[in-house]
Protein backbone atom coordinates (compact mmCIF):
# COMPACT_ATOMS: atom_id res chain seq x y z
CA UNK A 1 0.00 0.00 0.00
CA UNK A 2 1.34 3.41 -0.91
CA UNK A 3 0.11 5.13 2.27
CA UNK A 4 -1.02 8.20 0.33
CA UNK A 5 -3.35 10.44 2.38
CA UNK A 6 -5.93 12.88 1.12
CA UNK A 7 -6.03 16.31 2.74
CA UNK A 8 -9.16 18.45 2.94
CA UNK A 9 -8.91 21.65 0.87
CA UNK A 10 -9.46 23.86 3.93
CA UNK A 11 -6.59 22.14 5.75
CA UNK A 12 -4.01 23.29 3.19
CA UNK A 13 -5.08 26.89 3.53
CA UNK A 14 -4.87 26.56 7.32
CA UNK A 15 -1.43 25.02 7.11
CA UNK A 16 -0.22 27.88 4.95
CA UNK A 17 -1.36 30.34 7.63
CA UNK A 18 -4.51 31.50 5.84
CA UNK A 19 -7.98 31.57 7.33
CA UNK A 20 -10.10 28.44 6.76
CA UNK A 21 -12.92 28.79 4.27
CA UNK A 22 -15.52 28.35 6.97
CA UNK A 23 -14.14 31.39 8.84
CA UNK A 24 -14.49 33.56 5.73
CA UNK A 25 -18.02 32.32 5.23
CA UNK A 26 -18.87 33.02 8.85
CA UNK A 27 -17.35 36.49 8.58
CA UNK A 28 -19.33 37.24 5.42
CA UNK A 29 -22.51 35.97 7.05
CA UNK A 30 -21.87 38.15 10.10
CA UNK A 31 -21.44 41.23 7.89
CA UNK A 32 -24.65 40.43 6.00
CA UNK A 33 -26.56 39.90 9.26
CA UNK A 34 -25.23 43.23 10.58
CA UNK A 35 -26.33 45.02 7.39
CA UNK A 36 -29.77 43.43 7.53
CA UNK A 37 -30.14 44.42 11.18
CA UNK A 38 -29.15 48.00 10.34
CA UNK A 39 -31.65 48.14 7.45
CA UNK A 40 -34.35 46.64 9.66
CA UNK A 41 -33.67 49.21 12.39
CA UNK A 42 -33.79 52.07 9.85
CA UNK A 43 -37.03 50.78 8.33
CA UNK A 44 -38.69 50.45 11.75
CA UNK A 45 -37.62 53.99 12.68
CA UNK A 46 -39.00 55.44 9.43
CA UNK A 47 -42.32 53.61 9.76
CA UNK A 48 -42.57 54.58 13.43
CA UNK A 49 -42.01 58.28 12.71
CA UNK A 50 -44.38 58.20 9.71
CA UNK A 51 -47.16 56.71 11.84
CA UNK A 52 -46.44 59.19 14.64
CA UNK A 53 -46.73 62.27 12.41
CA UNK A 54 -49.72 60.79 10.56
CA UNK A 55 -51.52 60.37 13.88
CA UNK A 56 -50.44 63.91 14.84
CA UNK A 57 -51.93 65.23 11.58
CA UNK A 58 -55.24 63.43 12.17
CA UNK A 59 -55.56 64.67 15.74
CA UNK A 60 -54.70 68.24 14.71
CA UNK A 61 -57.15 68.24 11.79
CA UNK A 62 -59.89 66.97 14.11
CA UNK A 63 -59.09 69.96 16.37
CA UNK A 64 -59.21 67.83 19.49
CA UNK A 65 -56.70 70.32 20.86
CA UNK A 66 -56.44 74.06 20.36
CA UNK A 67 -54.75 74.63 16.95
CA UNK A 68 -52.80 77.51 18.47
CA UNK A 69 -50.95 75.03 20.69
CA UNK A 70 -51.14 71.92 18.51
CA UNK A 71 -50.67 72.76 14.80
CA UNK A 72 -50.92 70.25 11.99
CA UNK A 73 -47.80 68.25 11.20
CA UNK A 74 -48.01 69.42 7.57
CA UNK A 75 -47.91 73.05 8.77
CA UNK A 76 -44.87 72.30 10.92
CA UNK A 77 -42.88 70.81 8.05
CA UNK A 78 -44.09 73.58 5.74
CA UNK A 79 -42.77 76.17 8.21
CA UNK A 80 -39.48 74.27 8.42
CA UNK A 81 -39.16 74.15 4.62
CA UNK A 82 -39.98 77.85 4.32
CA UNK A 83 -37.47 78.73 7.03
CA UNK A 84 -34.66 76.92 5.21
CA UNK A 85 -35.76 78.24 1.81
CA UNK A 86 -35.81 81.91 2.78
CA UNK A 87 -32.59 81.71 4.82
CA UNK A 88 -34.20 82.23 8.21
CA UNK A 89 -33.27 78.91 9.84
CA UNK A 90 -30.03 77.97 8.06
CA UNK A 91 -27.66 80.66 9.46
CA UNK A 92 -29.16 80.36 12.95
CA UNK A 93 -28.81 76.57 12.84
CA UNK A 94 -25.16 76.91 11.84
CA UNK A 95 -24.56 79.41 14.65
CA UNK A 96 -26.06 77.09 17.27
CA UNK A 97 -24.44 73.93 15.91
CA UNK A 98 -20.97 75.45 15.64
CA UNK A 99 -21.22 76.83 19.18
CA UNK A 100 -22.43 73.48 20.51
CA UNK A 101 -19.69 71.47 18.78
CA UNK A 102 -16.98 73.92 19.85
CA UNK A 103 -18.24 73.83 23.42
CA UNK A 104 -18.37 70.02 23.45
CA UNK A 105 -14.82 69.71 22.09
CA UNK A 106 -13.47 72.15 24.69
CA UNK A 107 -15.45 70.37 27.42
CA UNK A 108 -14.02 66.99 26.40
CA UNK A 109 -10.46 68.36 26.28
CA UNK A 110 -10.87 69.67 29.82
CA UNK A 111 -13.21 67.12 31.38
CA UNK A 112 -11.59 63.86 30.26
CA UNK A 113 -8.04 64.43 31.59
CA UNK A 114 -9.25 66.13 34.79
CA UNK A 115 -11.75 63.34 35.44
CA UNK A 116 -9.12 60.66 34.85
CA UNK A 117 -6.75 62.49 37.20
CA UNK A 118 -9.40 62.72 39.91
CA UNK A 119 -10.16 59.03 39.58
CA UNK A 120 -6.50 58.01 39.72
CA UNK A 121 -5.24 60.40 42.40
CA UNK A 122 -6.85 60.58 45.83
CA UNK A 123 -5.15 63.94 46.46
CA UNK A 124 -6.57 65.44 43.26
CA UNK A 125 -9.97 64.03 44.15
CA UNK A 126 -9.91 65.59 47.63
CA UNK A 127 -8.82 68.97 46.27
CA UNK A 128 -11.12 69.21 43.24
CA UNK A 129 -14.24 67.28 44.28
CA UNK A 130 -15.90 70.07 46.33
CA UNK A 131 -15.71 72.48 43.40
CA UNK A 132 -16.77 69.88 40.82
CA UNK A 133 -19.81 68.71 42.77
CA UNK A 134 -20.78 72.29 43.60
CA UNK A 135 -20.80 73.14 39.89
CA UNK A 136 -22.65 69.92 39.03
CA UNK A 137 -25.49 70.80 41.41
CA UNK A 138 -25.61 74.52 40.55
CA UNK A 139 -28.39 75.42 38.06
CA UNK A 140 -26.77 76.85 34.92
CA UNK A 141 -29.45 79.47 34.48
CA UNK A 142 -28.28 81.06 37.74
CA UNK A 143 -24.95 81.83 36.08
CA UNK A 144 -26.44 83.84 33.22
CA UNK A 145 -26.57 87.23 35.01
CA UNK A 146 -22.98 86.83 36.18
CA UNK A 147 -21.75 85.77 32.74
CA UNK A 148 -23.58 88.68 31.10
CA UNK A 149 -21.96 91.03 33.62
CA UNK A 150 -18.49 89.62 32.89
CA UNK A 151 -18.71 88.77 29.17
CA UNK A 152 -21.61 90.90 27.98
CA UNK A 153 -24.18 89.91 25.37
CA UNK A 154 -22.60 87.89 22.63
CA UNK A 155 -21.07 84.66 21.45
CA UNK A 156 -18.48 84.45 24.25
CA UNK A 157 -21.19 84.22 26.89
CA UNK A 158 -23.12 81.58 24.93
CA UNK A 159 -20.01 79.46 24.42
CA UNK A 160 -19.06 79.73 28.09
CA UNK A 161 -22.46 78.52 29.32
CA UNK A 162 -22.26 75.54 26.94
CA UNK A 163 -18.84 74.58 28.31
CA UNK A 164 -19.94 75.00 31.92
CA UNK A 165 -22.99 72.83 31.20
CA UNK A 166 -21.15 70.02 29.41
CA UNK A 167 -17.76 69.74 31.10
CA UNK A 168 -18.83 68.51 34.53
CA UNK A 169 -20.89 65.45 33.44
CA UNK A 170 -17.89 64.37 31.35
CA UNK A 171 -15.55 64.94 34.29
CA UNK A 172 -17.70 63.01 36.78
CA UNK A 173 -18.18 60.02 34.46
CA UNK A 174 -14.46 59.77 33.71
CA UNK A 175 -13.70 59.90 37.43
CA UNK A 176 -16.28 57.18 38.14
CA UNK A 177 -14.87 55.04 35.33
CA UNK A 178 -11.38 55.00 36.81
CA UNK A 179 -12.70 54.30 40.32
CA UNK A 180 -14.71 51.28 39.14
CA UNK A 181 -11.85 49.49 37.40
CA UNK A 182 -11.75 45.89 38.61
CA UNK A 183 -8.92 45.72 41.21
CA UNK A 184 -8.15 42.14 40.18
CA UNK A 185 -7.17 43.41 36.72
CA UNK A 186 -4.76 45.92 38.27
CA UNK A 187 -3.25 43.22 40.50
CA UNK A 188 -2.89 40.86 37.54
CA UNK A 189 -1.12 43.56 35.55
CA UNK A 190 1.29 44.24 38.40
CA UNK A 191 2.02 40.53 38.79
CA UNK A 192 2.86 40.36 35.08
CA UNK A 193 5.31 43.24 35.51
CA UNK A 194 3.31 46.04 33.87
CA UNK A 195 4.54 49.55 34.57
CA UNK A 196 2.22 52.33 35.75
CA UNK A 197 1.95 53.71 32.21
CA UNK A 198 1.17 50.24 30.83
CA UNK A 199 -1.50 49.71 33.51
CA UNK A 200 -3.25 52.89 32.42
CA UNK A 201 -2.86 52.22 28.71
CA UNK A 202 -3.79 48.55 28.70
CA UNK A 203 -6.28 48.27 31.57
CA UNK A 204 -7.59 51.56 32.96
CA UNK A 205 -8.24 53.44 29.71
CA UNK A 206 -10.03 50.57 27.88
CA UNK A 207 -12.14 49.92 30.99
CA UNK A 208 -12.97 53.62 31.32
CA UNK A 209 -13.80 54.24 27.65
CA UNK A 210 -17.54 53.40 27.97
CA UNK A 211 -17.76 55.85 30.89
CA UNK A 212 -16.10 58.52 28.74
CA UNK A 213 -18.63 57.97 25.95
CA UNK A 214 -21.49 58.05 28.47
CA UNK A 215 -20.15 61.29 29.92
CA UNK A 216 -19.94 62.87 26.47
CA UNK A 217 -23.53 61.79 25.76
CA UNK A 218 -24.64 63.48 28.97
CA UNK A 219 -22.53 66.48 28.03
CA UNK A 220 -24.34 66.70 24.70
CA UNK A 221 -27.72 66.87 26.44
CA UNK A 222 -26.52 69.37 29.06
CA UNK A 223 -24.65 71.41 26.47
CA UNK A 224 -27.79 71.65 24.32
CA UNK A 225 -29.71 72.98 27.31
CA UNK A 226 -26.92 75.47 28.01
CA UNK A 227 -26.92 76.55 24.38
CA UNK A 228 -30.66 77.29 24.51
CA UNK A 229 -30.37 79.10 27.84
CA UNK A 230 -27.64 81.32 26.44
CA UNK A 231 -29.55 82.09 23.26
CA UNK A 232 -32.88 82.66 25.00
CA UNK A 233 -31.54 84.89 27.76
CA UNK A 234 -28.32 86.18 26.22
CA UNK A 235 -30.05 88.67 23.97
CA UNK A 236 -27.57 88.35 21.10
CA UNK A 237 -30.25 87.89 18.44
CA UNK A 238 -28.63 84.75 17.03
CA UNK A 239 -29.23 81.02 17.21
CA UNK A 240 -32.14 78.60 17.27
CA UNK A 241 -33.03 79.78 20.77
CA UNK A 242 -33.52 83.29 19.42
CA UNK A 243 -35.79 81.96 16.63
CA UNK A 244 -37.73 79.91 19.18
CA UNK A 245 -38.24 82.95 21.38
CA UNK A 246 -39.30 85.12 18.43
CA UNK A 247 -41.76 82.49 17.20
CA UNK A 248 -43.29 82.37 20.68
CA UNK A 249 -43.68 86.13 20.76
CA UNK A 250 -45.47 85.95 17.40
CA UNK A 251 -47.68 83.01 18.46
CA UNK A 252 -46.19 81.04 15.54
CA UNK A 253 -46.60 77.55 16.97
CA UNK A 254 -45.74 75.78 13.68
CA UNK A 255 -42.30 77.41 13.60
CA UNK A 256 -41.79 76.68 17.28
CA UNK A 257 -42.45 72.97 16.75
CA UNK A 258 -40.23 72.99 13.66
CA UNK A 259 -37.31 74.39 15.67
CA UNK A 260 -37.93 71.87 18.46
CA UNK A 261 -37.78 69.04 15.91
CA UNK A 262 -34.49 70.44 14.56
CA UNK A 263 -33.08 70.55 18.11
CA UNK A 264 -34.18 66.96 18.71
CA UNK A 265 -32.54 65.83 15.46
CA UNK A 266 -29.32 67.63 16.47
CA UNK A 267 -29.23 65.93 19.85
CA UNK A 268 -30.10 62.45 18.58
CA UNK A 269 -27.62 62.76 15.71
CA UNK A 270 -24.77 63.66 18.05
CA UNK A 271 -25.64 60.89 20.52
CA UNK A 272 -25.88 58.29 17.74
CA UNK A 273 -22.51 59.46 16.39
CA UNK A 274 -20.99 58.81 19.82
CA UNK A 275 -22.62 55.36 19.93
CA UNK A 276 -21.05 54.53 16.55
CA UNK A 277 -17.69 55.74 17.86
CA UNK A 278 -18.07 53.54 20.95
CA UNK A 279 -18.84 50.47 18.83
CA UNK A 280 -15.70 51.09 16.79
CA UNK A 281 -13.42 51.99 19.71
CA UNK A 282 -14.76 49.37 22.13
CA UNK A 283 -16.26 46.50 20.10
CA UNK A 284 -16.20 44.23 23.15
CA UNK A 285 -18.99 46.38 24.61
CA UNK A 286 -21.43 45.34 21.88
CA UNK A 287 -24.22 43.19 23.32
CA UNK A 288 -25.97 40.55 21.20
CA UNK A 289 -29.63 41.16 20.51
CA UNK A 290 -32.23 38.49 20.06
Phi, psi and omega in degrees: 000140186282336179074018179289134180248149179256130182253138178295145182303320181293334182291322180298317180295326178291320181295328180278003177093000179276170178280138177300155182299326182293329179292319178296320179296318179295322179295316178298318179296320179296320179295318180295318178297319179296318178295318179295321178295321179294317178296321179295316179298318179296317180297317180297318180297315180297313180297319180299313180293322179297317179294321180298312182286332175294317176296320177302315181298317181295316180296319181292319180293328178285351180054042173291336175237160180300123181300337178295328181259340185225080182286166178291147179299324179296324177292324179296311181289332174294318178295322178295315179298315180297320180297321177287322183293320183268005176081016179280316186273320187308303181298324180289324176296317179296320179299312181293315183294318180294320176297316181296314181295318178298315179296321179292320179296313179298318179298319179293320180295331178271312190290321184294306181295322180293319178296318177297321178295317179295325179287330184269332185244121179294323180297313178298323178296315181295323183284317189267335186304315181302320181288320181296311182291329176296319180287329177296318184275348182281126177298132184294329182297335179291342181274346186301310180301320180293318180293323177295321179296321184277313189256346181079186177274123179162188186292327181299318179295317180297317180294322180295318181291329175295314180296315180295332179281325189265332191290325187284322172300321177297315181299313183295318180293320178296318178298315180295324180298316180294320183289340182260010175298135181299118181300331180295329177292320178296315180297320179296320178296320179293321178299323180280002174087020180287139176284173180298319179296318180294324177299317180291319186286323186264336186241302189293310184296314176299323179292326185276342186307315178300326178292324178297314180296318178297320178296320178294321177299318176294323178297325177298312181296314181292321179295324177295319177296316178298322178299314180293320179299315181296321182282328180285321186254349184283338175068026181274346180075024179224154174100167180294329177297322177296316178297320179297317180294318180294320178296323177294320178297328181268006182056036180264081186292328180298316178293323178299313179295323179299317180292322178297321177296318178299318178297320179295318178296320176302310183295312181297320179299317180292319180295317179296325176298319178292325177295320176297317178298320179295319180295328179281320183279331181226071184296338179291347180278348182296132180252134180293142179246141180272000000 
